Short mmCIF file of C-alpha atoms and ligand atoms in Angstrom, two decimals:
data_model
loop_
_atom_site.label_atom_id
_atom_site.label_comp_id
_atom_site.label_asym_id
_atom_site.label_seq_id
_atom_site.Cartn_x
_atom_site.Cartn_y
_atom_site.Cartn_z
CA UNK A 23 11.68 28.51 70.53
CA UNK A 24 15.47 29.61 71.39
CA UNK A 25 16.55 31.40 68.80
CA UNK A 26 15.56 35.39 68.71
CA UNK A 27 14.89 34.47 64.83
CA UNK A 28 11.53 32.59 64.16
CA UNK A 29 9.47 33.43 60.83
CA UNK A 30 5.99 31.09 60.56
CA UNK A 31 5.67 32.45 56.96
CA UNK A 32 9.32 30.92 55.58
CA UNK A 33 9.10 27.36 57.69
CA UNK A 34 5.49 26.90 56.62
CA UNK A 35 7.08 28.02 52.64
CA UNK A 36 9.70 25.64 52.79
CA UNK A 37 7.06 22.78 54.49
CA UNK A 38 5.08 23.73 51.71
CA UNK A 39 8.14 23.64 49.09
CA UNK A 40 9.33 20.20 50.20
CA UNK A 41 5.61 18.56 50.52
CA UNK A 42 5.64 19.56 47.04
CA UNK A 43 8.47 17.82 45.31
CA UNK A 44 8.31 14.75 47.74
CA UNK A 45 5.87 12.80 45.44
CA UNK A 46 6.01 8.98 46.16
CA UNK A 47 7.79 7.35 49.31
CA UNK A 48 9.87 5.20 47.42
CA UNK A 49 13.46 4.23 47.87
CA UNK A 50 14.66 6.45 44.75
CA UNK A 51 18.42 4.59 44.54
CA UNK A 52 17.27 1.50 44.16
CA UNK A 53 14.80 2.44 41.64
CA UNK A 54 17.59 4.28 39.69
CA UNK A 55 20.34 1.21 40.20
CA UNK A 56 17.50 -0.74 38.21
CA UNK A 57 16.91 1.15 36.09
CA UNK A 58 20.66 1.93 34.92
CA UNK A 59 21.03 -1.91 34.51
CA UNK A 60 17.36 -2.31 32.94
CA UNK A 61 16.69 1.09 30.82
CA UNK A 62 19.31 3.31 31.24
CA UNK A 63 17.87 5.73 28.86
CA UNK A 64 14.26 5.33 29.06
CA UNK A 65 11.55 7.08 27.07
CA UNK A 66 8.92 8.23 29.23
CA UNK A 67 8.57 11.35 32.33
CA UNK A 68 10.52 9.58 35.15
CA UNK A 69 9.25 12.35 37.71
CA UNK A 70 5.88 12.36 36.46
CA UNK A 71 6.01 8.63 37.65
CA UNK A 72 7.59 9.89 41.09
CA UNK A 73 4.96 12.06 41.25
CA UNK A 74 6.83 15.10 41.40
CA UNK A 75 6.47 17.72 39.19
CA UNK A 76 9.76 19.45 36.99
CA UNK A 77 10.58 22.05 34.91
CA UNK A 78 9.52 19.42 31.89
CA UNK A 79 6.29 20.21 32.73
CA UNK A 80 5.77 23.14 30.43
CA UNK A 81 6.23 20.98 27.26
CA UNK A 82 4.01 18.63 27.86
CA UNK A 83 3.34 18.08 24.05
CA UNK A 84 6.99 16.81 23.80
CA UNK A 85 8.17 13.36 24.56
CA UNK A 86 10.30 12.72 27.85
CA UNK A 87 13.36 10.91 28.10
CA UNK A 88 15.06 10.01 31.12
CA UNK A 89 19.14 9.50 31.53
CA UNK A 90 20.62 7.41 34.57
CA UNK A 91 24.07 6.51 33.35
CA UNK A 92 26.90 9.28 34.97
CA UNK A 93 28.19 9.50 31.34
CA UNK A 94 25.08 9.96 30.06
CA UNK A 95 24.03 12.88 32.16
CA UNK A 96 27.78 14.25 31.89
CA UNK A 97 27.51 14.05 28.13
CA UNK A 98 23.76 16.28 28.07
CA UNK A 99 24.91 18.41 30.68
CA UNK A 100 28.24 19.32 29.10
CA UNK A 101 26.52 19.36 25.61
CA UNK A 102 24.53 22.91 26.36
CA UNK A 103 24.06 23.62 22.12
CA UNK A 104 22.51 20.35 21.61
CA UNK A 105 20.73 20.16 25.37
CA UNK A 106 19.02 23.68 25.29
CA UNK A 107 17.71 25.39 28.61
CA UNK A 108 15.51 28.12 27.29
CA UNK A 109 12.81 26.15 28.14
CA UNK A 110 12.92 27.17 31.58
CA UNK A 111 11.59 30.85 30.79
CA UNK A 112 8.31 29.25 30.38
CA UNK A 113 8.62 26.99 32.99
CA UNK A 114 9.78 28.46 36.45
CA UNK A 115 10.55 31.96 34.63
CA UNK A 116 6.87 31.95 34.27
CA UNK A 117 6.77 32.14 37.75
CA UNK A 118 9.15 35.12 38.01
CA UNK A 119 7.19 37.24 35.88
CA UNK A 120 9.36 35.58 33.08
CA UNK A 121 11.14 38.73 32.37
CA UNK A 122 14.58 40.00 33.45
CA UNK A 123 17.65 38.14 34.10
CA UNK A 124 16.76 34.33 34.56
CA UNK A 125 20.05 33.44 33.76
CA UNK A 126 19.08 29.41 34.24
CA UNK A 127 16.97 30.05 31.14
CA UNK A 128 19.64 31.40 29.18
CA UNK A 129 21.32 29.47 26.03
CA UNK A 130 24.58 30.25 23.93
CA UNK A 131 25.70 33.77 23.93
CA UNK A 132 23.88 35.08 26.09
CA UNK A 133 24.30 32.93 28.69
CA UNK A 134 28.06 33.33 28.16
CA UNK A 135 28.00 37.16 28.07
CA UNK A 136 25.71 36.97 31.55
CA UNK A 137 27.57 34.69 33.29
CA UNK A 138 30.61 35.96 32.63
CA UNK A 139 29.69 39.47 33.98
CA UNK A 140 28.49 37.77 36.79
CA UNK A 141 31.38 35.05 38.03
CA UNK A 142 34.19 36.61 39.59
CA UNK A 143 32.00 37.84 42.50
CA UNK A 144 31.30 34.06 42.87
CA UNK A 145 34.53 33.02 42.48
CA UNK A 146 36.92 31.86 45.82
CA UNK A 147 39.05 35.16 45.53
CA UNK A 148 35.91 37.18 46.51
CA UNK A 149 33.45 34.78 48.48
CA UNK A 150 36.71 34.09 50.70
CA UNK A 151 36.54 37.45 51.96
CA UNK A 152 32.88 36.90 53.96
CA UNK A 153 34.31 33.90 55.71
CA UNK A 154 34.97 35.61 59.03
CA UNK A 155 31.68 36.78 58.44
CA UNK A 156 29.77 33.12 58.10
CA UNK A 157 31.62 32.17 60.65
CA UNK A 158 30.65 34.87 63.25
CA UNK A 159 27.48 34.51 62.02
CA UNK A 160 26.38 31.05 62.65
CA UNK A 161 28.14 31.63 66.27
CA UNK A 162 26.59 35.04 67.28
CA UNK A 163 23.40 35.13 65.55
CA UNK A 164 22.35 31.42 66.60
CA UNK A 165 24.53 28.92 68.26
CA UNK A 166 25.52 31.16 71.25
CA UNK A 167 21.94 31.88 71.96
CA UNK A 168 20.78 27.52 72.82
CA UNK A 169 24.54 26.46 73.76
CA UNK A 170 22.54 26.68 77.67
CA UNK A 171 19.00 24.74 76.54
CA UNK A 172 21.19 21.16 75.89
CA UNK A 173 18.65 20.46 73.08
CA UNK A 174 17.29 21.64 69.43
CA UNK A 175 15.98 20.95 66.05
CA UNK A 176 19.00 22.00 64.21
CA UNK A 177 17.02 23.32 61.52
CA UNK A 178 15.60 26.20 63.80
CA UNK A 179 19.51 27.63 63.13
CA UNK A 180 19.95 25.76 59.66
CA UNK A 181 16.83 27.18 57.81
CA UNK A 182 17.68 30.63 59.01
CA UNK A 183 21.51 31.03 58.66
CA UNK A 184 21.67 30.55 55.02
CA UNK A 185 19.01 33.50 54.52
CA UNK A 186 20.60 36.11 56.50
CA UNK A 187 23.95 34.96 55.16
CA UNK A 188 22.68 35.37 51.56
CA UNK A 189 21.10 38.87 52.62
CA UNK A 190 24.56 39.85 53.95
CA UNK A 191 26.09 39.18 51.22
CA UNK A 192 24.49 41.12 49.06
CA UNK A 193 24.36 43.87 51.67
CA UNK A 194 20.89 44.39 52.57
CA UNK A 195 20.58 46.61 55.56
CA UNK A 196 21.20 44.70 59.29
CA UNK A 197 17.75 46.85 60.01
CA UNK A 198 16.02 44.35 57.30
CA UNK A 199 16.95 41.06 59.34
CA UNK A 200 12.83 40.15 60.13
CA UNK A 201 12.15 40.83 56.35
CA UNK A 202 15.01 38.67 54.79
CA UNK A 203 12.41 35.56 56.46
CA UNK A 204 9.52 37.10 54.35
CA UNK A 205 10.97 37.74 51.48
CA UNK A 206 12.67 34.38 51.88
CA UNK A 207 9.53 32.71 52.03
CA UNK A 208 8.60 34.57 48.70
CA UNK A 209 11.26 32.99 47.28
CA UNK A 210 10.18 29.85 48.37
CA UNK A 211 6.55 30.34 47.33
CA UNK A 212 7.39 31.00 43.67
CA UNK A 213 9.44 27.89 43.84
CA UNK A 214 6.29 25.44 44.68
CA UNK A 215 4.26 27.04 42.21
CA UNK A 216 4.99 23.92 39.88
CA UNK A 217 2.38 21.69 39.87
CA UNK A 218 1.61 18.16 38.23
CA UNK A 219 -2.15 19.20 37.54
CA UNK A 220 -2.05 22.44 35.04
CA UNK A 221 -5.21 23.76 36.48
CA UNK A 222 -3.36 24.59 39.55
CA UNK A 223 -0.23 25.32 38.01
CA UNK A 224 -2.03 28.23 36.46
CA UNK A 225 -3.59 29.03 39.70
CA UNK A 226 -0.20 29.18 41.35
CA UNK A 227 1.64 31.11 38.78
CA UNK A 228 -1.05 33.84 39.35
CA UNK A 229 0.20 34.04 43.23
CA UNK A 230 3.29 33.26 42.25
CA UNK A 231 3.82 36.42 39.75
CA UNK A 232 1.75 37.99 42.58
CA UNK A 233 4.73 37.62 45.17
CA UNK A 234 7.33 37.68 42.26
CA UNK A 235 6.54 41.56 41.76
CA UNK A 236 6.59 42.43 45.14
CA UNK A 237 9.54 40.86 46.02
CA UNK A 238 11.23 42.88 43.00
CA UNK A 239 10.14 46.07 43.81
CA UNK A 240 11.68 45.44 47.52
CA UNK A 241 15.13 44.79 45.92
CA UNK A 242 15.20 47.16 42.93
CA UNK A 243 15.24 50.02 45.80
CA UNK A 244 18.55 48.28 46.99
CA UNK A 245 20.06 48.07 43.76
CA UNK A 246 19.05 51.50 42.80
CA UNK A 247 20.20 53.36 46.12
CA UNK A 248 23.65 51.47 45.89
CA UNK A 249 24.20 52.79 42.22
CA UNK A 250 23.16 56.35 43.68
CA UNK A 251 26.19 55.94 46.39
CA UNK A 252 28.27 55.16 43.33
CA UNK A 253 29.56 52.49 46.65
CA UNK A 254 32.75 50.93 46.66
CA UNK A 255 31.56 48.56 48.88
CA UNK A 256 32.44 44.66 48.89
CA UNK A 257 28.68 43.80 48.94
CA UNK A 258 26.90 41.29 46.08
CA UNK A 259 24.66 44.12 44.75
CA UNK A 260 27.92 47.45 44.81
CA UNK A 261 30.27 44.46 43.05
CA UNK A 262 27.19 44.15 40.45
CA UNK A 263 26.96 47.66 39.81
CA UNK A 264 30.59 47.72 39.10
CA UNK A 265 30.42 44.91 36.93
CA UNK A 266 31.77 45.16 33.54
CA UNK A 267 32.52 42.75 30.47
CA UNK A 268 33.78 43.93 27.22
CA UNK A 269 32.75 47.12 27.89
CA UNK A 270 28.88 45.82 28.98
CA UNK A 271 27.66 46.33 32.52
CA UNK A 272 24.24 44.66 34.13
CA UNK A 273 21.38 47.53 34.27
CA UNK A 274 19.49 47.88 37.76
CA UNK A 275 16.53 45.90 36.21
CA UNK A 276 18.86 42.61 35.78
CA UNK A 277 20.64 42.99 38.74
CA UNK A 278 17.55 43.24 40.50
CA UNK A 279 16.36 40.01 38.83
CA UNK A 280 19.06 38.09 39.32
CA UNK A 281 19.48 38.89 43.04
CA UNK A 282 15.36 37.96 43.36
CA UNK A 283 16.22 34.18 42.05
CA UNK A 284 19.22 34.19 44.41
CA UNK A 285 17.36 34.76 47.43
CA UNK A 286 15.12 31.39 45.62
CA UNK A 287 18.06 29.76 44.79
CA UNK A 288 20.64 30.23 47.83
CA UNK A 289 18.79 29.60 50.49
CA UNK A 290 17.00 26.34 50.60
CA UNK A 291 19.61 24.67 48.85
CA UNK A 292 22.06 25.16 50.98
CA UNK A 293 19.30 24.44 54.29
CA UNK A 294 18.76 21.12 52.57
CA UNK A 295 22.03 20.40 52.29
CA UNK A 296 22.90 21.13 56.11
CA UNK A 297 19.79 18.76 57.11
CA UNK A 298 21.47 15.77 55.21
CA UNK A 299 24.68 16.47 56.04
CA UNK A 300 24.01 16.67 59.62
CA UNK A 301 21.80 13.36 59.40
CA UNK A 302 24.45 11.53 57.64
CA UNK A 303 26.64 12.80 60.38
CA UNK A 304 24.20 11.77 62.98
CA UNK A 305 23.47 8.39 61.64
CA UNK A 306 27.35 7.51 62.38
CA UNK A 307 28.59 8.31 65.46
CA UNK A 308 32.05 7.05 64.49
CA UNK A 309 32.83 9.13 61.52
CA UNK A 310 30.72 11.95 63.97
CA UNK A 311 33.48 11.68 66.02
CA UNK A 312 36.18 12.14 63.58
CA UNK A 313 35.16 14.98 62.30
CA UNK A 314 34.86 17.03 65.16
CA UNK A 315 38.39 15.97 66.07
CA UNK A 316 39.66 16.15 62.59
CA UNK A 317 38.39 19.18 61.32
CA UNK A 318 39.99 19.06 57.77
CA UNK A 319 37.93 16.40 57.15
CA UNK A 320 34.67 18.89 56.74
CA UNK A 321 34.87 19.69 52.83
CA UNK A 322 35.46 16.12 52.16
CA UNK A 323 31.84 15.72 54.02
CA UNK A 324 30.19 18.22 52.54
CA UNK A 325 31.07 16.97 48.82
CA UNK A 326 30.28 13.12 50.00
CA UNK A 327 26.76 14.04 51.58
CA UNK A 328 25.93 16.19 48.49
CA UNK A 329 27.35 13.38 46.13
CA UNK A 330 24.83 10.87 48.45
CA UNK A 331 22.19 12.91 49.34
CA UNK A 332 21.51 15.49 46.30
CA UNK A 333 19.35 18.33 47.34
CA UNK A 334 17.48 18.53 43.25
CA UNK A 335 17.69 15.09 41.76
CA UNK A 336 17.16 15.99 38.44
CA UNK A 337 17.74 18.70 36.14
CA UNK A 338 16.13 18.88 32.80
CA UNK A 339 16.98 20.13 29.44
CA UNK A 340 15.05 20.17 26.20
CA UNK A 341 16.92 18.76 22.63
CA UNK A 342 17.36 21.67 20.29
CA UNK A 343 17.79 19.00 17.44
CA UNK A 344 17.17 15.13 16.24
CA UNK A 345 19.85 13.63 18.71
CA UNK A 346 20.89 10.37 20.15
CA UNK A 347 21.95 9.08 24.20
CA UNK A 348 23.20 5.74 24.16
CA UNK A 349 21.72 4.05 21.73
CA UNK A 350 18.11 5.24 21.85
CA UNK A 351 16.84 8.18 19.57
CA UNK A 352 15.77 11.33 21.07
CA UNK A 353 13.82 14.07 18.67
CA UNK A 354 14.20 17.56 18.29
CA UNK A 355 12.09 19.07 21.08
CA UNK A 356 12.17 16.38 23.68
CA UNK A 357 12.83 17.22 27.25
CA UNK A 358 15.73 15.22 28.97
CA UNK A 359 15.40 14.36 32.43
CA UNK A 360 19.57 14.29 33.71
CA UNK A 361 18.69 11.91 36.78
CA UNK A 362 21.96 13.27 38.84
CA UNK A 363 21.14 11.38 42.03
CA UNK A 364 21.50 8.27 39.98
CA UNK A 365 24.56 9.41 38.12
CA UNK A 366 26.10 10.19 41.77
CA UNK A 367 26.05 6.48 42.45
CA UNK A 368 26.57 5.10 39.23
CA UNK A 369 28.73 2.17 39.77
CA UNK A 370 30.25 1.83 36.60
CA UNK A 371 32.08 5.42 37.69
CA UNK A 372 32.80 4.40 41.78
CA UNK A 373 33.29 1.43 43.53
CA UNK A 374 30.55 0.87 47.05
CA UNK A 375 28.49 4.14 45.87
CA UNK A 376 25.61 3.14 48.34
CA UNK A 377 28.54 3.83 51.02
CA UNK A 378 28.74 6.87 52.65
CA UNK A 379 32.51 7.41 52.93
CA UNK A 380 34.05 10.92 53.13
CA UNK A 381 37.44 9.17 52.20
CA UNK A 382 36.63 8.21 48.35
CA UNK A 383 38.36 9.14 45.39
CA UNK A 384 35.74 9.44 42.82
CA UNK A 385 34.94 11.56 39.85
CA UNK A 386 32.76 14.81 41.02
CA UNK A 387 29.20 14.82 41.74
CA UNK A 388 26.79 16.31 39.82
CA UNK A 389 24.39 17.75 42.68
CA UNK A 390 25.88 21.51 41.77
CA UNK A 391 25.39 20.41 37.73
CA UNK A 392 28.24 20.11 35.34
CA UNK A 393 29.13 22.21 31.78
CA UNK A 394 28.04 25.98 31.61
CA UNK A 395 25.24 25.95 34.33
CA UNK A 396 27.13 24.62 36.90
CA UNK A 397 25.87 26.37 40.14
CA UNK A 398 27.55 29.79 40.46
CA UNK A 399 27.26 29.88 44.19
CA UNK A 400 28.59 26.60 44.91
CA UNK A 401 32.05 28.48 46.75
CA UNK A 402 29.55 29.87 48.50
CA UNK A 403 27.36 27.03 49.64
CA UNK A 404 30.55 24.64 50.93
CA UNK A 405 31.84 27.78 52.57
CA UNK A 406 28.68 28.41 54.46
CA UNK A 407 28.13 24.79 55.25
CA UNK A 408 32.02 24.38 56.61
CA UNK A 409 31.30 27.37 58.90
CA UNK A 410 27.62 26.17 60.19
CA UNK A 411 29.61 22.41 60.87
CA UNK A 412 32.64 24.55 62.41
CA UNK A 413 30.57 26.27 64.89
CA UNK A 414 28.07 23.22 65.52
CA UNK A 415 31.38 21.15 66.85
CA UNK A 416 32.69 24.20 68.71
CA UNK A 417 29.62 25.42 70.08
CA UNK A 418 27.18 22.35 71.06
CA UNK A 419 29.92 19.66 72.57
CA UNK A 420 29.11 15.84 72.26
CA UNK A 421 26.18 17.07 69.51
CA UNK A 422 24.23 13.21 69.12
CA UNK A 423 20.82 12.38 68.13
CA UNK A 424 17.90 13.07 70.68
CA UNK A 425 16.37 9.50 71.77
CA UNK A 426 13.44 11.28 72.31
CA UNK A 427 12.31 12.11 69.68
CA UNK A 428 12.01 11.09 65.97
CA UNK A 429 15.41 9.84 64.11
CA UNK A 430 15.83 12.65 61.41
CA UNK A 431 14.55 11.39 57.76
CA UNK A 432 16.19 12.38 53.93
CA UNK A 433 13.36 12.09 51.86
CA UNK A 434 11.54 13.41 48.86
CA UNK A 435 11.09 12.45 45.06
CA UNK A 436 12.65 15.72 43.32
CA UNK A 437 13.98 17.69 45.94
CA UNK A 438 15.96 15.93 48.84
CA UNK A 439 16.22 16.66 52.91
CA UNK A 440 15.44 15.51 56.60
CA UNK A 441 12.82 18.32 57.60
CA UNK A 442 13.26 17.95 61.10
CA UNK A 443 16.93 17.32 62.82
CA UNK A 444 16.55 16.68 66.69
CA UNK A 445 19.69 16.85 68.60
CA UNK A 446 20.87 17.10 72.10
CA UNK A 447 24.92 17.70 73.95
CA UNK A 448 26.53 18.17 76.68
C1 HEM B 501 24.06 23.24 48.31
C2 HEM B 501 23.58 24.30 47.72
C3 HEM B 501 23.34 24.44 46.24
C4 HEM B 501 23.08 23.48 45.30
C5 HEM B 501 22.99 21.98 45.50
C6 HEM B 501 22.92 24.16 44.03
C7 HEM B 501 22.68 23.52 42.82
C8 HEM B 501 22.68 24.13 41.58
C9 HEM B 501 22.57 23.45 40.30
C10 HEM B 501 22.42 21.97 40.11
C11 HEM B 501 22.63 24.39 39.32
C12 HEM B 501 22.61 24.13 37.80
C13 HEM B 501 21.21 24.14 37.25
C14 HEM B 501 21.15 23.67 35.80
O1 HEM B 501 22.13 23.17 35.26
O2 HEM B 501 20.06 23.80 35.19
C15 HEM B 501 22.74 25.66 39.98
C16 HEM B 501 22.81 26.86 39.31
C17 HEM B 501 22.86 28.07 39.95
N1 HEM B 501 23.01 28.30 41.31
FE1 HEM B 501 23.15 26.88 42.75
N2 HEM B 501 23.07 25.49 44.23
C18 HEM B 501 23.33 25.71 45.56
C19 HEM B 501 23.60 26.92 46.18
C20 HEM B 501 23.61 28.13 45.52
C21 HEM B 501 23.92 29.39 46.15
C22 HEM B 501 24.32 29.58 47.61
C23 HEM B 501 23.78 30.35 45.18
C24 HEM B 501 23.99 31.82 45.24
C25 HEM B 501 24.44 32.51 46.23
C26 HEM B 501 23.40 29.67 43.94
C27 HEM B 501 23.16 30.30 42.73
C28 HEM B 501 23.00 29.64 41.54
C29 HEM B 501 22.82 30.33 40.25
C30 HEM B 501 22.75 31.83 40.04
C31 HEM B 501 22.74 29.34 39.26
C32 HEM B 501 22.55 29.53 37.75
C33 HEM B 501 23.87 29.40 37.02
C34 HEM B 501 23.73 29.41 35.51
O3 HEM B 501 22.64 29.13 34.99
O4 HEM B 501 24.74 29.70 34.86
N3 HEM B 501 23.32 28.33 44.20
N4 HEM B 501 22.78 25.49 41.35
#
């Protein structure tokens, strides 16, 4: 192992996490390219038939449509009145204890007043200011420490570095590092507790809420101590505690709730999204070799690999009313399957979208989501991943793909990765 960081309990969470959403080995593009000639909007659970299990799940005595046109899933996600996410508190909420600030299950108002509060610590101004940070980071905390060993699974540094990061952020103590992997995996473990079968469903929500608690009661001290300080820090949780919106500021309880799905919702993401990227990367030695001489090509990268390779593939929403997509009637209640990773290579919207090409001009993705949901932390996410590529091309010269060993794989049903990234340099 070269890296002084190694947790067994967050690489057997996110094993766990990923063997859970891969459901069936089938080539999901294709599937969707037929589909958005054949049945563009088809009635019936789409991941259910992956055998994967969603948020849809709770409301199972709804009917389940599916949407694989990009203007179809633009128009739902845009639409949040109509395409209602409340749904969610039953679903993963559940699995958080279902109380606090779950802001992905918020609708309307609400979700406006939250949000707002929330974005401008998310926003470019702010999450510019820990780029020195991300990148010193990825260098002195992993890189440095295997430049000498030649050879690695790059996700022994990319399955780490976006936890601590996150942690940093939002200015846990340095002391904490071998925690942030167990509370991590926490994370993670709420995250699998959706199941197909509801019997173990139930059972998992039970461990889940188990963990969920814990892992609340290990930030609320955070969140409380730093509103003690009265801190003026730059950190996540002191710019929370300062928030303020028309006069309304987040209580410790929220903030703490909100900071326990972040440490769900940060990390893996973004560790996904590194594995793919790098194995796109790695698959083409040509456009490999561009990049690391041509660094300003990096963001365009990153927002081709997560147009290509979406980490979720899906995100769901429930109709609050009798509605219609394209053509085909969809009743008040129903849960709507948005299938982005088909939308992301819709060809009536992009010319060659089986082509991975850095280069393209084409209408945004809709791997970070689109309309008021759209991923708060995204800034943050292409800034971390710029940094990890940065330091990978500076650090590890000649990086390639180890012959040796097995050719990295992006696989999985609902949620999308390579789970093992062999490389070796010069
Ligand atoms: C590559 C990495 C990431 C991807 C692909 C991603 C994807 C998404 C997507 C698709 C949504 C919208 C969900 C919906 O519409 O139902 C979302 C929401 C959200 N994301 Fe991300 N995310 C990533 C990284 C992050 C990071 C690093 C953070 C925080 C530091 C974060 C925090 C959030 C939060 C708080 C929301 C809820 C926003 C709301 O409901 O208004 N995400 N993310």
């Amino acid at each position: 192992m070269p890296f002084a960081d190694h947790s067994d309990a967050l690489e057997r969470a996110y094993r766990d996490l990923s063997a859970n959403y891969r459901g069936m080995d089938v080539d999901i593009y294709e599937i969707c390219k037929e589909k958005r000639q054949t049945e563009p909007v088809m009635k019936g659970d789409f991941m259910r038939w992956l055998k994967v299990p969603t948020h849809a799940d709770v409301r199972q005595k709804f009917e389940t449509f599916a949407v694989f046109k990009y203007e179809d899933n633009r128009k739902v996600l845009a639409d949040a009145k109509t395409f209602t996410s409340g749904f969610i508190r039953d679903g993963l909420g559940s699995f958080f204890g279902g109380d606090g600030l779950i802001i992905l299950a918020m609708d309307g108002e609400e979700h406006k007043k939250t949000r707002s509060l929330l974005q401008p610590v998310f926003m470019p101004a702010n999450v510019n200011k820990f780029k020195a940070e991300m990148d010193r980071c990825a260098r002195e905390d992993f890189l440095n420490h295997i430049v000498d060993d030649k050879k690695a699974n790059l996700m022994n540094f990319g399955l780490y570095y976006p936890v601590r990061i996150i942690y940093q952020l939002m200015g846990f103590p340095q002391e904490a590092t071998g925690k942030f992997y167990d509370y991590a995996a926490m994370g993670l473990k709420i995250l699998a507790g959706q199941k197909l079968d509801p019997a173990e469903a139930e059972k998992a929500r039970e461990e889940a809420n188990a963990v969920s608690g814990g892992l609340l009661d290990l930030v609320v001290d955070q969140v409380a101590q730093r509103r003690a300080e009265g801190s003026d820090n730059n950190d996540l949780i002191s710019q929370l505690v300062r928030a303020a919106h028309e006069g309304e500021q987040l209580t410790d309880h929220e903030i703490a709730t909100f900071l326990r799905s972040l440490v769900a919702a940060g990390g893996e993401t973004t560790s996904r999204t590194f594995s793919s990227t790098m194995t796109l990367l790695l698959q083409r030695p040509e456009l490999l070799d561009r990049a690391r001489n041509e660094r300003s090509l990096i963001p365009a990268i990153i927002n081709e690999a997560i147009r290509f390779e979406p980490v979720a593939t899906v995100k769901v929403r429930q109709a609050a009313v009798d509605t219609e997509i394209g053509g085909v009637k969809i009743p008040a209640g129903s849960m709507v399957q948005c299938i982005v990773a088909s939308a992301n290579r819709d060809e009536a919207v992009m010319e060659r979208p089986d082509e991975f090409d850095p280069d393209r001009k084409t209408p945004m993705s809709f791997t970070f989501g689109f309309g008021p949901h759209m991923c708060i932390g995204q800034f943050i996410a292409k800034l971390e991943l710029e940094a990890a590529i940065n330091a990978v091309f500076d650090l590890l010269p000649n990086i390639r793909l180890d012959p040796d060993k097995p050719a990295p794989e992006i696989k999985g049903g609902h949620l999308r990765g390579a789970g093992d990234v062999y490389v070796i340099w010069d």
